[in-house]
Coordinates of C-alpha atoms in Angstrom, one line a residue:
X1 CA 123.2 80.4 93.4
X2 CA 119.7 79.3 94.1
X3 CA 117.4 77.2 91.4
X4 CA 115.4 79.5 89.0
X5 CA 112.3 78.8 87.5
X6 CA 111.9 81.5 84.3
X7 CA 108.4 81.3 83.7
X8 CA 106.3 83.6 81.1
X9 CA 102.5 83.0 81.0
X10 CA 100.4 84.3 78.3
X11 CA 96.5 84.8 79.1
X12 CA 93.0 85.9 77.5
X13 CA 93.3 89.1 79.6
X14 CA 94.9 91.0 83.1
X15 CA 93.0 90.2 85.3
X16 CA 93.7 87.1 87.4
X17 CA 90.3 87.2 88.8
X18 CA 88.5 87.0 86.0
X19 CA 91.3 86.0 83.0
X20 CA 92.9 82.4 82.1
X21 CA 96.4 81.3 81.3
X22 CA 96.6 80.3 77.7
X23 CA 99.8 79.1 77.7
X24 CA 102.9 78.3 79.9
X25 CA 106.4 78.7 79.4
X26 CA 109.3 77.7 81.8
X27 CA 113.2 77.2 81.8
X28 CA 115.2 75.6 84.6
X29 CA 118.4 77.2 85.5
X30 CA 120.7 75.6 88.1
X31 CA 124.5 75.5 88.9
X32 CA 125.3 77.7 85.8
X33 CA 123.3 75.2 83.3
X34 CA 119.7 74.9 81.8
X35 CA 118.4 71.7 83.2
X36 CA 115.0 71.5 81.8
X37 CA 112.5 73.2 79.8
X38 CA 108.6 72.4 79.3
X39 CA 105.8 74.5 77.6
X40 CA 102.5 73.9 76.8
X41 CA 99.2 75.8 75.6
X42 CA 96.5 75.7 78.3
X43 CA 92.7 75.8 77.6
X44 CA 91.1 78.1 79.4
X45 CA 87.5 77.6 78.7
X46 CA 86.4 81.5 77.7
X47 CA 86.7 83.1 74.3
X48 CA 90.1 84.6 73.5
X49 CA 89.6 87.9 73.2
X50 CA 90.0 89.1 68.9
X51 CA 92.9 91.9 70.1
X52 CA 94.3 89.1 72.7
X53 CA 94.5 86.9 69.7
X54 CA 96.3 89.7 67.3
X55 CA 98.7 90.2 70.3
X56 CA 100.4 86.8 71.1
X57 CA 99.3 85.1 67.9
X58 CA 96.9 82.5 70.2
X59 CA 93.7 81.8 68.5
X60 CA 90.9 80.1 70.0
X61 CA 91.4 77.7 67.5
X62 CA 94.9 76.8 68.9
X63 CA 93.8 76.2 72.6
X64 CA 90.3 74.2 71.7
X65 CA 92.1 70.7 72.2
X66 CA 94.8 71.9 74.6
X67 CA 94.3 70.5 78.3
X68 CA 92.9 72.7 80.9
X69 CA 94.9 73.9 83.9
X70 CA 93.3 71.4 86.3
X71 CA 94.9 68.9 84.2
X72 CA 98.8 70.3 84.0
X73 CA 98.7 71.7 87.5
X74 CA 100.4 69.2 89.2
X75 CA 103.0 68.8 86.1
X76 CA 103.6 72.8 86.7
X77 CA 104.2 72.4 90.1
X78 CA 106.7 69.3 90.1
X79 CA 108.7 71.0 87.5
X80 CA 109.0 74.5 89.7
X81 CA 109.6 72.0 92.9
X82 CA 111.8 74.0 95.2
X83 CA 112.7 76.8 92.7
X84 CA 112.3 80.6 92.5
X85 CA 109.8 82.1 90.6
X86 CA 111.3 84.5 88.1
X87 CA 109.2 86.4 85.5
X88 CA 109.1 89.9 84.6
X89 CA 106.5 91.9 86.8
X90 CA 106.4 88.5 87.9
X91 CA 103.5 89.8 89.7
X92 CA 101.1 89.3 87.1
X93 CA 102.6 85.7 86.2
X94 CA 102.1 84.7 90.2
X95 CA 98.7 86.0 90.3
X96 CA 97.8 84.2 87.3
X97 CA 99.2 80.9 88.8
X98 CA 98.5 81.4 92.4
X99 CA 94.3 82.4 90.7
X100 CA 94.8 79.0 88.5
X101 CA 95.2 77.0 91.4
X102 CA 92.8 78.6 93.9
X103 CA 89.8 77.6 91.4
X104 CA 90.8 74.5 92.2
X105 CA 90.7 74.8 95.9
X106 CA 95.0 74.2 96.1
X107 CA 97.3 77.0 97.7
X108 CA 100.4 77.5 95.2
X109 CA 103.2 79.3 96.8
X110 CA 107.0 79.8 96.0
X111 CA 109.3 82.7 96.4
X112 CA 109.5 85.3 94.3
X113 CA 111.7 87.3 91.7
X114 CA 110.8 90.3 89.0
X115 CA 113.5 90.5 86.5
X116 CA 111.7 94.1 86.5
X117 CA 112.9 94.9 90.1
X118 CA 116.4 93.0 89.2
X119 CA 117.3 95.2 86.3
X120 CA 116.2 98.5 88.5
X121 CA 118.2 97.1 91.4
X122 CA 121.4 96.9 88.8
X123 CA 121.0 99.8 86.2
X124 CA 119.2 102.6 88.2
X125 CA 120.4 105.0 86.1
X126 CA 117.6 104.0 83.5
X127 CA 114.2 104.8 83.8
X128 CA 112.2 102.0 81.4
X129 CA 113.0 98.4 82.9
X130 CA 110.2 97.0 80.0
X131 CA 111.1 93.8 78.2
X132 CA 111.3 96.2 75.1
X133 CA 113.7 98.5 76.9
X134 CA 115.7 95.4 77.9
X135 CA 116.0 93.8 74.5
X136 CA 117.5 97.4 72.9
X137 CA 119.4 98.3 75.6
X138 CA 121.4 95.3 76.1
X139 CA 121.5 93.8 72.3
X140 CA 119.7 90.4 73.4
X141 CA 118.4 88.3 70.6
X142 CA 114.6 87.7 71.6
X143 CA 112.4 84.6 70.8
X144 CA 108.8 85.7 69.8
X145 CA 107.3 88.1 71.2
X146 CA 104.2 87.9 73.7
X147 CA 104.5 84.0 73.7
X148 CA 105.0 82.3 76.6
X149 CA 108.5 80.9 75.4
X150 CA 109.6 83.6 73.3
X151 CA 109.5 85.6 76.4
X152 CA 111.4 82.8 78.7
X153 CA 114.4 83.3 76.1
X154 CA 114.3 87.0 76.4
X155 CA 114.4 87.2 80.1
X156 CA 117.0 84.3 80.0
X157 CA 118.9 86.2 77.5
X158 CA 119.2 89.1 79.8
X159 CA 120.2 87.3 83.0
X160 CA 123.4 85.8 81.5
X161 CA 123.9 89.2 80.3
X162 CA 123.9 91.0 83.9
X163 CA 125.8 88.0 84.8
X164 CA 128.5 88.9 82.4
X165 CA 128.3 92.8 82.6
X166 CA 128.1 92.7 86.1
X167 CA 129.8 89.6 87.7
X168 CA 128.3 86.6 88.9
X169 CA 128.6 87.6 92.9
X170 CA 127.3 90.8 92.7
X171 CA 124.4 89.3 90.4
X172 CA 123.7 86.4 93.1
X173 CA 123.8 89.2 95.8
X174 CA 121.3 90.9 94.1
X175 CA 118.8 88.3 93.7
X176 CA 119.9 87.2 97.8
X177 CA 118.2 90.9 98.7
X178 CA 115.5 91.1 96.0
X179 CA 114.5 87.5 97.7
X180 CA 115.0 88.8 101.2
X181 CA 111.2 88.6 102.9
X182 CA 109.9 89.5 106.3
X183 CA 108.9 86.9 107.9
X184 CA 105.5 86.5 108.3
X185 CA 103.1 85.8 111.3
X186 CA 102.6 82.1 111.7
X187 CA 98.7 82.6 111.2
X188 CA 98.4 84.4 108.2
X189 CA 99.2 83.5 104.6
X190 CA 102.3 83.4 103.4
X191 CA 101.2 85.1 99.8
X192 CA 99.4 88.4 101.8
X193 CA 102.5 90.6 100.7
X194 CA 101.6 89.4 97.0
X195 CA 97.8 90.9 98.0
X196 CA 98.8 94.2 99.4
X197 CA 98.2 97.1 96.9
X198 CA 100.9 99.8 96.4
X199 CA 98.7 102.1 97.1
X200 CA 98.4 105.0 99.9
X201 CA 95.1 104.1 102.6
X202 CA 94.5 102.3 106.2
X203 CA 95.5 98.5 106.9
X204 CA 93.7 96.6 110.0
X205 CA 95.5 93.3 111.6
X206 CA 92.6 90.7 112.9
X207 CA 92.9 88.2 116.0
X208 CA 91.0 85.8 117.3
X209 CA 87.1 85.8 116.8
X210 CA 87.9 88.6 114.3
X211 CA 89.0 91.2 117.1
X212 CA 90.8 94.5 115.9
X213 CA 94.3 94.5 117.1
X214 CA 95.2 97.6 114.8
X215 CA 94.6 100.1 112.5
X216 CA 98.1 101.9 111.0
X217 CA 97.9 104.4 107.3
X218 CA 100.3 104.5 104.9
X219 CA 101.3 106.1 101.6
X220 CA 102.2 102.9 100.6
X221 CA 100.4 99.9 102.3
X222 CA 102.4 96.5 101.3
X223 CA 105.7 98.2 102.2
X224 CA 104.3 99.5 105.8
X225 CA 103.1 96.1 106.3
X226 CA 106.1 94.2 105.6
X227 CA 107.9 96.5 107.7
X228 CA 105.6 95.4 110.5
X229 CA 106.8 91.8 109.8
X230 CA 110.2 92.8 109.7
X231 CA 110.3 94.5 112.9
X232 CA 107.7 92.6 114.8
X233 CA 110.2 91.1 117.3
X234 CA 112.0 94.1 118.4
X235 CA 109.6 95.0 121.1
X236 CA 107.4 93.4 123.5
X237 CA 104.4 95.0 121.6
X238 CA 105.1 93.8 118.4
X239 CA 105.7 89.5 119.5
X240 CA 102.3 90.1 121.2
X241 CA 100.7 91.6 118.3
X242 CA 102.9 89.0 115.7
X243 CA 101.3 85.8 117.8
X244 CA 97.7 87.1 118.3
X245 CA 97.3 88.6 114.2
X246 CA 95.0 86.1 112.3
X247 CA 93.6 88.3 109.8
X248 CA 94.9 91.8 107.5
X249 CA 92.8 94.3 105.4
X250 CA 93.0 97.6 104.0
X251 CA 90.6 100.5 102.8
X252 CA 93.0 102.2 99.8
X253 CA 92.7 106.1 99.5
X254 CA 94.3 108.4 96.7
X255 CA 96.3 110.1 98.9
X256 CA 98.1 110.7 102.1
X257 CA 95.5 113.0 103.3
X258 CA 92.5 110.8 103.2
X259 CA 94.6 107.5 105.0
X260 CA 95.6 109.9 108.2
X261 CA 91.7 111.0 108.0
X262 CA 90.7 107.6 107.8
X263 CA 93.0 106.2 110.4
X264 CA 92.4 108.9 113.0
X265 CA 88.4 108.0 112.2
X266 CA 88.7 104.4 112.5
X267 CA 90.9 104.3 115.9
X268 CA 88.6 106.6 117.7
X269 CA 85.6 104.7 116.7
X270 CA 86.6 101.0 116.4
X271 CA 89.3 101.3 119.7
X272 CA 91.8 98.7 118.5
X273 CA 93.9 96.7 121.2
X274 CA 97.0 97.8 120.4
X275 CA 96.6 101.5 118.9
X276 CA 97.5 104.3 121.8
X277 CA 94.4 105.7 122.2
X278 CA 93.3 108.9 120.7
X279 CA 90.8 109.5 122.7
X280 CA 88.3 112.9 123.0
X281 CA 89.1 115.3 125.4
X282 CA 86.0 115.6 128.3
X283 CA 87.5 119.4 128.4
X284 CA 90.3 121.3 126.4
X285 CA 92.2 124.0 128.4
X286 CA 93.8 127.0 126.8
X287 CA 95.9 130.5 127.8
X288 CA 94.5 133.5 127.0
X289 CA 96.9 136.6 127.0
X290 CA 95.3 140.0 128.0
X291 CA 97.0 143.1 129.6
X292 CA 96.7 143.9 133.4
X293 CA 96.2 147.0 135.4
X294 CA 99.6 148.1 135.0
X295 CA 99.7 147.2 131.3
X296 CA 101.9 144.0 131.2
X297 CA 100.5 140.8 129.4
X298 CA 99.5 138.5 131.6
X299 CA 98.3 134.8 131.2
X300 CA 95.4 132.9 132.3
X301 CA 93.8 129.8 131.6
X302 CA 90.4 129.5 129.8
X303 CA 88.0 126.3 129.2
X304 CA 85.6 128.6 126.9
X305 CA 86.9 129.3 124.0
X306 CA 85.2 130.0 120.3
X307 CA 86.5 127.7 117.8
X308 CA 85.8 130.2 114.9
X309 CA 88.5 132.5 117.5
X310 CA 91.5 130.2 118.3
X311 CA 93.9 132.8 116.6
X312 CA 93.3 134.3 120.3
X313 CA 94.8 131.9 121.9
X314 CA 97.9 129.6 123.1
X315 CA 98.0 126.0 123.3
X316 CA 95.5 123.2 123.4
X317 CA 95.7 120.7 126.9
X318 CA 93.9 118.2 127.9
X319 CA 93.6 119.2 131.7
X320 CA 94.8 122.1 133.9
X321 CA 97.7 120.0 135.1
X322 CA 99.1 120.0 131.3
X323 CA 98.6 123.7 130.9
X324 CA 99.9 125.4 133.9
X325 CA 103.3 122.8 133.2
X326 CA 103.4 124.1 130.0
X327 CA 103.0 127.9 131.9
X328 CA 105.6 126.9 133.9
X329 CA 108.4 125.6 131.2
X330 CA 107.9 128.9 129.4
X331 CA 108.6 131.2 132.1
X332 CA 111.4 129.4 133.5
X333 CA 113.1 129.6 129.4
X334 CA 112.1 133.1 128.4
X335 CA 112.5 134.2 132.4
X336 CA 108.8 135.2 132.0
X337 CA 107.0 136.4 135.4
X338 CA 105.6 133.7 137.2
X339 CA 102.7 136.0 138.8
X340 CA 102.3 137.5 135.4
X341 CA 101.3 134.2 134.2
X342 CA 99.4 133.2 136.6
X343 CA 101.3 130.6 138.9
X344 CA 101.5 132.7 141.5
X345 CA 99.7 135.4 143.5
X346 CA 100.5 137.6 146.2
X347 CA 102.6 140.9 147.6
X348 CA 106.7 140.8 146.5
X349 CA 108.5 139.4 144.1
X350 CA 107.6 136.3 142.2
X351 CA 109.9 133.1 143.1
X352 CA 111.2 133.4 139.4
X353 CA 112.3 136.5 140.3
X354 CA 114.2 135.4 143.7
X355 CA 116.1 133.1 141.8
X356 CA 117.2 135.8 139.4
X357 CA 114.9 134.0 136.6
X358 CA 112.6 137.2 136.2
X359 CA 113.2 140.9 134.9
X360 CA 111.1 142.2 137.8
X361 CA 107.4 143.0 136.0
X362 CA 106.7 141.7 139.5
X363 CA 107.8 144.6 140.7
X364 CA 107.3 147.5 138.0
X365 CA 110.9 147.1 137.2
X366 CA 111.2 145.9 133.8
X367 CA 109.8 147.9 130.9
X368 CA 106.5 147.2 129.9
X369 CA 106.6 147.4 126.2
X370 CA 110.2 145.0 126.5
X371 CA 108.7 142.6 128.7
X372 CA 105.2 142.9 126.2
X373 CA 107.1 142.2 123.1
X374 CA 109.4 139.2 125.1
X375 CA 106.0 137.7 126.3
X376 CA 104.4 137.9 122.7
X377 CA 107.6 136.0 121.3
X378 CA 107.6 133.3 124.1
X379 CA 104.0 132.6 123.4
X380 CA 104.2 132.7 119.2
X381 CA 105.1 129.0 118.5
X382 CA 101.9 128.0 121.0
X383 CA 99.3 130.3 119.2
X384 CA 96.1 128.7 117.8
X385 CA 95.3 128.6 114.0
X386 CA 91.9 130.0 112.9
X387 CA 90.1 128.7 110.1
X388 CA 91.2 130.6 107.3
X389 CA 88.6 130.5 105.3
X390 CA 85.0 132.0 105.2
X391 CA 83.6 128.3 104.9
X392 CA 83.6 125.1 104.2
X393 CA 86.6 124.2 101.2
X394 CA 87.2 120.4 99.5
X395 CA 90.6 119.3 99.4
X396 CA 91.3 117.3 96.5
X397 CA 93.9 114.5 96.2
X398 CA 94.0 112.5 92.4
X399 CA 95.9 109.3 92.2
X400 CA 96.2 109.3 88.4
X401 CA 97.7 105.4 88.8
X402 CA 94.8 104.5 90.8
X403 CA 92.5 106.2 88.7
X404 CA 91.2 107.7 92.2
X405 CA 89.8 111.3 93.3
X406 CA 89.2 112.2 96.5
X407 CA 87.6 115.3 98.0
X408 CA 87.9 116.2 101.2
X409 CA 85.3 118.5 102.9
X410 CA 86.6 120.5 106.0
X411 CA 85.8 122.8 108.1
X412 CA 86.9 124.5 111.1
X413 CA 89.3 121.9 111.6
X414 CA 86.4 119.1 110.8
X415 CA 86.4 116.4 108.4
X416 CA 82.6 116.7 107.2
X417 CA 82.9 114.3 104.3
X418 CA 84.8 112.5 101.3
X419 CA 83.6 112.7 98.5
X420 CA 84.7 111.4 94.8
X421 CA 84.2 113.6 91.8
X422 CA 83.6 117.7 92.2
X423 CA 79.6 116.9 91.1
X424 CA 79.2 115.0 93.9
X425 CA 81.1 117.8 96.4
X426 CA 78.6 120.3 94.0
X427 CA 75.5 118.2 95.6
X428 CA 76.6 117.6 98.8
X429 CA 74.7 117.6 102.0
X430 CA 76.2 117.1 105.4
X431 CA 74.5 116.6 108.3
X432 CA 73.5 119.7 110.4
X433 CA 74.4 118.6 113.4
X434 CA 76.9 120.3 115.8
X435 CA 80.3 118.7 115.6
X436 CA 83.1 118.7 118.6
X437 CA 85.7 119.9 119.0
X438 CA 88.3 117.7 118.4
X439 CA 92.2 117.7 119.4
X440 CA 93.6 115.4 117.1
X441 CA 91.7 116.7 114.0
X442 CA 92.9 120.2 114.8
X443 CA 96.5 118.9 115.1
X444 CA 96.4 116.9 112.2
X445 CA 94.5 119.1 109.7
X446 CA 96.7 122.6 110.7
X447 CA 99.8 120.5 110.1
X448 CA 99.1 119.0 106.7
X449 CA 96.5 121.3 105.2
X450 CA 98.9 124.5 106.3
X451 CA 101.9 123.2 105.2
X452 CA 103.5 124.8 102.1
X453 CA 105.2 121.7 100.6
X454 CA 102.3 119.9 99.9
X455 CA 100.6 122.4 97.6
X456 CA 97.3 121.4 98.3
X457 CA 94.4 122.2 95.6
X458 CA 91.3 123.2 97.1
X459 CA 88.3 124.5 96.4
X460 CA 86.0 126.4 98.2
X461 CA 82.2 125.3 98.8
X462 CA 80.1 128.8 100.1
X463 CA 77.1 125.9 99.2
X464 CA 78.0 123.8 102.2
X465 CA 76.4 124.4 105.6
X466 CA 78.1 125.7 107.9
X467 CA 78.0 123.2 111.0
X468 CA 78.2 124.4 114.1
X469 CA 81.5 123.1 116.2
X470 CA 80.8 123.0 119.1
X471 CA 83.7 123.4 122.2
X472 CA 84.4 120.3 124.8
X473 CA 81.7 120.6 127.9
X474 CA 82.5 119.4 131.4
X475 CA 85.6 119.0 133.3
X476 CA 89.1 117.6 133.2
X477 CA 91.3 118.3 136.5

């Protein structure tokens, strides 16, 4: 088992920014036996909050002569030496230390354990993993509570107590996993994992000279990210993008809808290296189906189309080449006519239909209404979604841990805008300019905002402009 460092930090608030460590508590745990223990209270040269003072028992009074952290830093960081870091949501405790030593222009770092994470790992059938819901549910004896080594005890406590409900291997095995990291790029800090909120949104890696190398989204950005450094040496891709990354950040969003907005936004504008581009089509192509002289449906290509319309057509292709393979694959799987469709023209049977692949509406010899309904089947899965609505609607996602709202605008299968609160979508004025056309938009608004399981609430917005969208001009072979 590896050396652990319990450590419980008490503070004048929770925010490591702004907030200072009033006191330190820390147990050293090796080989089965305490080895050392050291506390002391910290000035930390603001006011102690009144309710901060009514909660751990800490006055102002108490900390006035205490040294400052500048002046037990080096003590603190002796005594952890080559330890783990264990506290419960030891996340706030490493902030707090890691903020402590940044003021003094020092880099702290040490790996990490959350007795919070441990006892979900271990009891997952419980829901509260609190040092409250700790203390009850295992019968532990706790020093005071809300100082630095009352808390120590109680978190000691509780880790010879899994020890002994659970056995000391699967215990150690746990904490082996918990402790497991990805290993992280050479260039950038070792703490950015400790930085990266749990939150859904859009993460960018830097190189050299502050180049974008990518852009990815998320619905939860830390995890993505570490997966990134777990898995950055299983291609080609990812050593070249693991050895050039100098710099991460992030944009957080409340929801999964506004990080795919945001990403699609950000790689078509800012082109990073190592994204696949999603580039604007110069022209989109799509089928149009319309009867013939003799009353069959037949199929032909069209680079006009209305986007308030698309419900009247099949399929969106970046060139001519795309579409008529796509014409092709149909006929040849619902043994569709290839002149029919288009592919081919002249007197006789089509070559589908020499191959035994067509039903002869080449030749007037399959039924029209059959070979109609066949068509209309074939071509279902490739039809265009219209707009649905009459205007422009907000889409709202609320991220009630973030304390977040967004509102979406759309229309037509456009992003118009974001907004915040439901005043600010009430006062809201886009741009009237017209807007493109744009494949990726289409494909990624019909497939979220039309699927059923995400039970979107939206609101329409008759008060918004209308914007016209405007179809891709010029040509694409």
């Amino acid at each position: 088992m590896v050396k652990l460092a319990f450590i419980d930090l008490e503070t004048t608030g929770g925010s490591a920014s702004g907030d200072r460590v009033t006191e330190i508590g820390l147990r050293l745990w090796e080989d089965g036996e305490v080895i050392e223990e050291w506390q002391t209270l910290v000035n930390p040269e603001q006011t102690i909050p009144h309710y901060i003072e009514s909660l751990t028992g800490i006055t102002n009074a108490m900390v006035a002569e205490a040294p400052r952290f500048e002046e037990v830093a080096e003590t603190f960081r002796e005594k952890v030496g080559d330890a783990v870091f264990v506290a419960h949501n030891a996340r706030f405790d490493y902030g707090f230390i890691k903020a402590e030593f940044r003021r003094l222009g020092k880099a702290f770092a040490a790996p990490v354990l959350c007795t919070v994470k441990l006892s979900r790992r271990l009891y997952p059938e419980y829901r509260r993993h609190n040092m409250d819901a700790l203390i009850e549910r295992h019968g532990l004896e706790p020093g005071p509570r809300h100082r630095a080594m009352g808390d120590v005890e109680s978190m000691f406590q509780f880790f010879e107590r899994i020890r002994s409900e659970q056995g000391v291997e699967p215990v150690a095995e746990t904490i082996q996993a918990l402790l497991k990291r990805p290993s992280i790029p050479s260039h950038i800090s070792p703490d950015i994992l400790d930085e990266l909120p749990d939150t859904p949104g859009v993460y960018r890696f830097y190189g050299e000279n502050d180049v974008l190398l990518y852009v990815g989204k998320s619905t939860n950005i830390r995890q993505r990210v570490a997966s990134h450094f777990s898995g950055d040496h299983n291609t080609s891709k990812g050593v070249q993008l693991s050895q050039s990354m100098r710099r991460v950040d992030w944009t957080e969003t409340a929801g999964e809808l506004g990080a795919l907005l945001l990403e699609l936004h950000q790689i078509k504008t800012l082109k990073p290296l190592y994204n696949r581009r999603s580039r604007a089509a110069k022209r989109l192509v799509s089928i149009a189906l319309s009867e013939t002289e003799a009353g069959y449906l037949g199929a032909e290509l069209s680079w006009r189309i209305d986007p308030a319309s698309l419900g009247q057509y099949h399929g969106l292709f970046r060139s001519k080449k795309d579409a008529q393979k796509a014409l092709q694959g149909t006929a040849q799987k619902n043994e569709l006519c290839n002149r029919m469709l288009g592919l081919e023209s002249g007197p006789g049977p089509c070559f589908q239909r020499r191959l035994g692949r067509c039903r002869g509406a080449c030749e007037g010899e399959e039924d029209v209404t059959r070979y109609n309904l066949r068509t209309q089947i074939a071509f279902h899965s490739m039809q265009l979604t219209t707009w649905p609505w009459e205007g422009a609607i907000g889409v709202v996602e609320s991220n009630e841990a973030m304390g977040r709202t967004d509102i979406h605008v759309l229309y037509n299968w456009a992003h118009l805008a974001t907004v915040h609160s439901e005043a600010a979508l009430r006062e809201l004025e886009p741009g009237r300019e017209a807007l493109a056309f744009d494949l990726d938009s289409y494909k990624l608004l019909v497939k979220y905002v039309m699927a059923p399981s995400h039970r979107l609430r939206v609101i329409e917005c008759p008060w918004v402009p209308r914007p016209e969208v405007v179809w891709p001009s010029g040509y694409q072979d």
